[in-house]
Coordinates of C-alpha atoms and ligand atoms in Angstrom, one line a residue:
M1 CA -153.7 -62.9 107.6
G2 CA -152.3 -65.8 109.7
K3 CA -156.2 -66.7 111.2
S4 CA -155.0 -70.6 111.4
T5 CA -151.7 -69.9 113.1
L6 CA -153.0 -67.6 115.6
L7 CA -155.6 -70.5 116.2
N8 CA -152.8 -73.0 116.7
R9 CA -151.1 -71.0 118.8
F10 CA -154.0 -70.4 121.2
V11 CA -154.7 -74.0 121.6
G12 CA -151.5 -74.8 121.9
R13 CA -151.3 -77.3 119.3
K14 CA -151.8 -77.8 115.4
V15 CA -155.7 -77.8 114.6
A16 CA -155.7 -75.8 111.5
I17 CA -153.3 -75.9 108.4
V18 CA -151.3 -73.2 107.4
S19 CA -150.2 -72.4 104.2
D20 CA -148.8 -69.0 102.3
K21 CA -151.6 -69.5 99.7
P22 CA -154.9 -67.4 100.1
Q23 CA -158.1 -69.0 100.6
T24 CA -156.7 -72.4 101.9
T25 CA -159.3 -72.9 104.9
R26 CA -162.6 -74.5 103.5
N27 CA -164.4 -75.4 106.4
R28 CA -165.2 -74.2 109.6
I29 CA -162.4 -75.6 112.4
L30 CA -162.7 -75.8 115.7
G31 CA -160.2 -75.3 118.3
I32 CA -160.6 -75.4 121.8
L33 CA -158.6 -73.9 124.6
T34 CA -159.3 -74.8 128.3
T35 CA -157.4 -72.9 131.3
D36 CA -158.4 -73.2 135.0
D37 CA -161.2 -70.7 135.0
A38 CA -162.3 -70.5 131.2
Q39 CA -163.1 -72.4 128.1
V40 CA -162.9 -70.7 124.6
V41 CA -164.1 -72.2 121.6
F42 CA -162.2 -70.7 118.6
M43 CA -163.9 -71.0 115.3
D44 CA -161.6 -70.8 112.4
T45 CA -163.4 -69.9 109.1
P46 CA -162.5 -69.5 105.8
G47 CA -162.0 -65.7 104.9
F48 CA -164.0 -63.6 102.8
H49 CA -163.4 -63.4 99.3
K50 CA -165.2 -62.8 96.0
P51 CA -166.5 -66.5 94.8
H52 CA -165.6 -68.2 91.4
H53 CA -166.9 -71.5 92.0
K54 CA -169.8 -73.4 94.3
L55 CA -166.8 -74.5 96.7
G56 CA -166.1 -70.3 96.8
E57 CA -170.0 -69.8 97.7
Y58 CA -169.9 -72.4 100.3
M59 CA -166.9 -71.0 102.2
I60 CA -168.4 -67.5 102.0
R61 CA -171.7 -69.0 103.7
V62 CA -169.5 -70.9 106.3
A63 CA -167.9 -67.4 107.2
E64 CA -171.0 -65.5 107.1
S65 CA -173.2 -67.9 109.3
T66 CA -170.3 -67.8 112.0
L67 CA -170.2 -64.4 112.4
E68 CA -173.8 -64.3 113.8
E69 CA -173.5 -67.5 115.8
V70 CA -170.5 -66.6 117.7
D71 CA -170.1 -64.5 120.8
L72 CA -167.2 -62.8 119.8
V73 CA -165.5 -62.0 116.2
L74 CA -161.8 -61.5 115.8
Y75 CA -161.0 -59.9 112.7
V76 CA -157.7 -60.5 111.8
V77 CA -155.8 -58.2 109.5
D78 CA -152.2 -58.5 107.9
A79 CA -150.4 -55.3 109.5
T80 CA -147.7 -55.7 106.8
V81 CA -150.0 -55.0 103.9
P82 CA -151.8 -51.6 103.7
P83 CA -155.2 -51.7 103.9
G84 CA -157.6 -51.5 100.9
L85 CA -160.6 -52.2 99.2
G86 CA -160.8 -55.7 100.6
E87 CA -160.8 -54.6 104.3
E88 CA -163.4 -52.0 103.0
Y89 CA -165.5 -54.9 101.8
I90 CA -165.2 -56.9 105.1
L91 CA -165.7 -53.7 107.6
A92 CA -168.9 -53.1 105.3
Q93 CA -169.8 -56.7 106.2
L94 CA -169.0 -56.3 109.8
R95 CA -171.3 -53.5 110.5
K96 CA -174.2 -55.6 109.7
I97 CA -173.9 -58.0 112.8
S98 CA -174.1 -57.0 116.2
T99 CA -171.5 -59.7 117.6
P100 CA -168.8 -57.6 119.6
I101 CA -165.4 -57.3 117.2
I102 CA -161.9 -57.1 118.2
L103 CA -159.3 -56.3 115.4
V104 CA -156.3 -58.2 115.9
A105 CA -153.4 -56.6 113.5
N106 CA -151.1 -59.4 113.0
K107 CA -147.4 -59.8 111.8
I108 CA -146.0 -57.2 114.0
D109 CA -142.8 -58.8 114.1
A110 CA -142.7 -58.0 110.2
V111 CA -143.8 -54.3 110.7
R112 CA -141.7 -51.1 112.0
K113 CA -143.4 -50.0 115.1
N114 CA -143.6 -46.6 113.6
D115 CA -146.3 -47.9 110.8
L116 CA -148.4 -49.3 113.5
L117 CA -150.1 -47.0 115.0
P118 CA -151.3 -45.3 111.5
L119 CA -153.3 -48.7 110.6
L120 CA -154.6 -49.2 113.9
D121 CA -155.9 -45.5 113.5
W122 CA -157.2 -46.5 109.7
F123 CA -159.2 -49.4 111.5
S124 CA -160.5 -47.5 114.3
T125 CA -162.2 -44.6 112.1
R126 CA -163.8 -47.1 110.1
G127 CA -165.3 -49.6 112.3
N128 CA -166.8 -50.2 115.6
F129 CA -164.2 -52.3 117.8
L130 CA -164.3 -53.5 121.1
H131 CA -160.4 -53.4 121.1
L132 CA -157.3 -53.0 118.6
V133 CA -154.8 -55.6 119.4
P134 CA -151.6 -55.8 117.8
V135 CA -149.9 -59.6 117.7
S136 CA -147.8 -62.0 116.2
A137 CA -149.2 -65.3 115.6
L138 CA -145.9 -66.3 114.4
T139 CA -143.8 -65.5 117.5
G140 CA -146.4 -65.4 120.1
E141 CA -145.9 -61.8 120.8
N142 CA -149.0 -60.1 122.8
V143 CA -151.0 -63.4 122.2
D144 CA -151.2 -63.9 126.2
G145 CA -152.9 -60.3 125.9
L146 CA -155.3 -60.7 123.5
R147 CA -156.3 -64.3 125.1
R148 CA -156.8 -62.5 128.1
L149 CA -159.0 -59.9 126.4
I150 CA -160.9 -62.8 124.9
A151 CA -161.7 -64.4 128.2
D152 CA -162.5 -61.2 129.7
N153 CA -165.2 -60.6 126.7
L154 CA -167.0 -63.8 126.7
P155 CA -170.2 -64.5 128.5
E156 CA -170.7 -66.7 131.9
G157 CA -171.3 -70.5 130.5
P158 CA -170.6 -73.8 130.8
F159 CA -167.8 -75.7 129.7
Y160 CA -168.6 -77.5 126.8
Y161 CA -165.9 -79.8 125.9
P162 CA -163.7 -82.0 128.4
A163 CA -160.6 -80.0 129.3
D164 CA -158.3 -82.8 127.5
T165 CA -160.1 -81.7 123.9
F166 CA -158.4 -79.6 121.2
T167 CA -161.1 -79.7 118.2
D168 CA -164.4 -81.4 117.2
Q169 CA -162.5 -82.8 114.0
P170 CA -162.5 -86.3 113.3
E171 CA -159.4 -88.0 112.7
R172 CA -160.0 -88.9 109.0
F173 CA -160.6 -85.2 108.5
V174 CA -157.4 -84.2 110.5
A175 CA -155.4 -86.6 108.1
G176 CA -156.8 -85.3 104.9
E177 CA -156.2 -81.9 106.2
I178 CA -152.4 -82.6 106.6
I179 CA -152.2 -84.5 103.3
R180 CA -153.8 -81.6 101.6
E181 CA -151.6 -79.0 103.6
K182 CA -148.2 -80.6 102.1
V183 CA -149.6 -80.5 98.5
L184 CA -150.5 -76.7 99.1
N185 CA -146.8 -76.1 100.5
L186 CA -145.0 -78.0 97.4
T187 CA -147.4 -76.7 94.5
R188 CA -148.4 -73.3 93.2
E189 CA -150.7 -71.4 90.8
E190 CA -154.1 -73.3 90.2
I191 CA -153.3 -76.4 92.0
P192 CA -153.6 -75.8 95.6
H193 CA -157.2 -74.6 94.8
S194 CA -157.5 -77.4 92.9
V195 CA -157.0 -80.4 95.5
A196 CA -159.3 -82.3 97.7
V197 CA -158.2 -84.9 99.9
V198 CA -160.4 -87.9 100.8
V199 CA -159.2 -90.4 103.5
E200 CA -160.9 -93.4 102.3
E201 CA -159.6 -95.9 105.0
M202 CA -157.8 -95.4 108.4
Q203 CA -157.8 -98.4 110.7
M204 CA -155.1 -99.9 113.2
R205 CA -153.1 -103.1 111.9
S206 CA -152.3 -105.5 114.0
N207 CA -148.5 -104.8 113.7
Q208 CA -149.4 -101.7 115.7
V209 CA -148.9 -99.6 112.3
L210 CA -151.8 -96.9 111.6
Y211 CA -153.0 -97.8 107.9
L212 CA -154.2 -94.9 106.0
A213 CA -155.6 -94.7 102.3
A214 CA -156.2 -91.4 100.8
V215 CA -157.2 -89.9 97.5
V216 CA -155.7 -86.8 96.1
Y217 CA -158.2 -85.3 94.0
V218 CA -157.5 -82.5 91.2
E219 CA -159.6 -81.2 88.7
R220 CA -157.5 -81.7 85.2
D221 CA -155.2 -84.5 83.8
S222 CA -152.4 -82.2 83.4
Q223 CA -152.4 -81.6 87.3
K224 CA -152.6 -85.3 88.0
G225 CA -149.0 -85.2 85.9
I226 CA -147.8 -82.6 88.1
L227 CA -148.9 -84.2 91.3
I228 CA -147.4 -87.2 90.7
G229 CA -144.0 -86.0 89.4
K230 CA -141.2 -87.1 87.4
G231 CA -140.9 -91.0 88.3
G232 CA -143.8 -90.5 90.9
R233 CA -140.9 -87.9 92.7
M234 CA -143.7 -85.3 93.9
L235 CA -145.9 -87.9 95.6
K236 CA -143.5 -89.5 97.3
E237 CA -142.3 -86.1 98.7
I238 CA -146.0 -85.3 99.7
G239 CA -146.5 -88.9 101.2
R240 CA -143.1 -88.5 103.3
L241 CA -143.8 -85.1 104.7
A242 CA -147.5 -86.0 105.4
R243 CA -146.7 -89.3 107.0
Q244 CA -143.6 -87.3 109.5
E245 CA -146.5 -85.2 110.8
L246 CA -149.4 -87.9 111.0
E247 CA -146.9 -90.1 113.0
A248 CA -146.2 -87.2 115.2
I249 CA -150.0 -86.3 115.5
F250 CA -151.0 -89.9 116.1
G251 CA -148.0 -91.0 118.2
N252 CA -147.9 -94.3 115.9
R253 CA -146.2 -95.7 112.9
V254 CA -148.1 -94.9 109.5
Y255 CA -148.4 -96.4 106.3
L256 CA -149.9 -94.2 103.9
D257 CA -151.2 -95.2 100.7
L258 CA -151.8 -92.2 98.5
W259 CA -153.6 -91.9 95.1
V260 CA -154.2 -89.2 92.6
K261 CA -157.3 -89.0 90.8
V262 CA -159.1 -86.4 88.2
K263 CA -162.5 -85.5 89.1
K264 CA -163.1 -83.0 86.4
D265 CA -163.7 -79.2 87.7
W266 CA -165.1 -80.7 90.8
R267 CA -165.1 -77.1 92.4
D268 CA -168.5 -76.4 90.5
D269 CA -170.1 -80.0 91.2
E270 CA -172.5 -79.9 94.0
A271 CA -172.4 -84.0 94.4
A272 CA -168.5 -83.9 94.4
L273 CA -168.2 -81.1 97.0
R274 CA -170.7 -83.1 99.2
S275 CA -168.7 -86.1 99.0
F276 CA -165.3 -84.6 99.8
G277 CA -167.1 -83.1 103.0
Y278 CA -167.7 -79.4 101.7
E279 CA -171.4 -79.1 102.8
Ligands
GDP301 N1 -144.0 -62.8 109.7 C1 -145.5 -63.3 110.0 N2 -146.4 -64.2 109.2 C2 -147.3 -65.1 109.7 C3 -147.9 -64.6 110.9 N3 -148.9 -65.4 111.0 C4 -149.1 -65.9 110.0 N4 -147.8 -66.0 109.0 C5 -147.9 -66.6 107.7 O1 -148.9 -66.1 107.0 C6 -149.1 -67.1 106.2 C7 -150.6 -67.3 106.2 O2 -151.1 -68.2 107.5 P1 -152.0 -68.8 107.8 O3 -152.3 -69.2 109.3 O4 -152.6 -70.0 106.8 O5 -153.2 -67.8 107.4 P2 -154.8 -67.8 107.2 O6 -155.2 -67.8 105.5 O7 -155.8 -66.3 107.5 O8 -155.4 -68.8 107.7 C8 -148.0 -68.5 106.3 O9 -147.5 -68.6 105.6 C9 -147.8 -68.3 107.9 O10 -146.7 -68.9 108.2 C10 -147.0 -63.6 111.7 O11 -147.4 -63.3 113.0 N5 -145.9 -63.1 111.1
MG302 MG1 -156.7 -70.4 107.5

């Protein structure tokens, strides 16, 4: 849908990882935008979907509880895909909450203008929206307009965060997510969903190198083999891409120690979920 891309665009830096695979946002991710006259705290949540694991159930709970807590909901839809049962389901969920909702039709860079109006029409007859706003999170088209609408529709309140804060995520979590993003982008089918990353150590060494030790967990031995790759090539590539981005984010040279371990069927294992930070 582009929720994470949109969040990053609002905040002006990458706080949520982006992938072309569905259901990759697992936690609630906070992004903070501070302008001269407003502070907007965005919460990127997992999308609604039919859960097949305890992990999925956790993700749905995160999404549902967030809807009730916030002052405004952005319902982001993919304008390149005709709406169907999935959208009907979400619309039914949204009817249960009293939070005001803005419908965001994303990816307008990839649709013909003529197709946009019927799409907005379809949604406007099925939901009660404050506004229906077409944007492209990728190119930034109309994101400023959306930002103004958001600020105009938020209640007055204090700034909750210092102006130079962009997220509430601890650095370890950020680092783990960056590594997970590289895995998502280099693998297919079940693997992206079977991967969890835990950063076990993160410390500045005396030679000004940031040392990071992380474990990439998978669910089966066969997946471990794929992640390591022939002659360790896959893991090396994951490490190379992750290190590049971690160095840019933390502004330091990074030494990344990556390990792959199997935790059988962890997505249905309460204790494993907790220890991986999904609770
Ligand atoms: N063409 C196009 N692609 C987009 C746009 N926004 C996001 N994407 C792509 O859609 C995919 C999913 O994006 P992501 O932000 O991870 O979606 P999420 O799962 O809703 O958080 C990624 O491959 C993005 O590059 C957009 O405005 N236009
Ligand atoms: Mg996302």
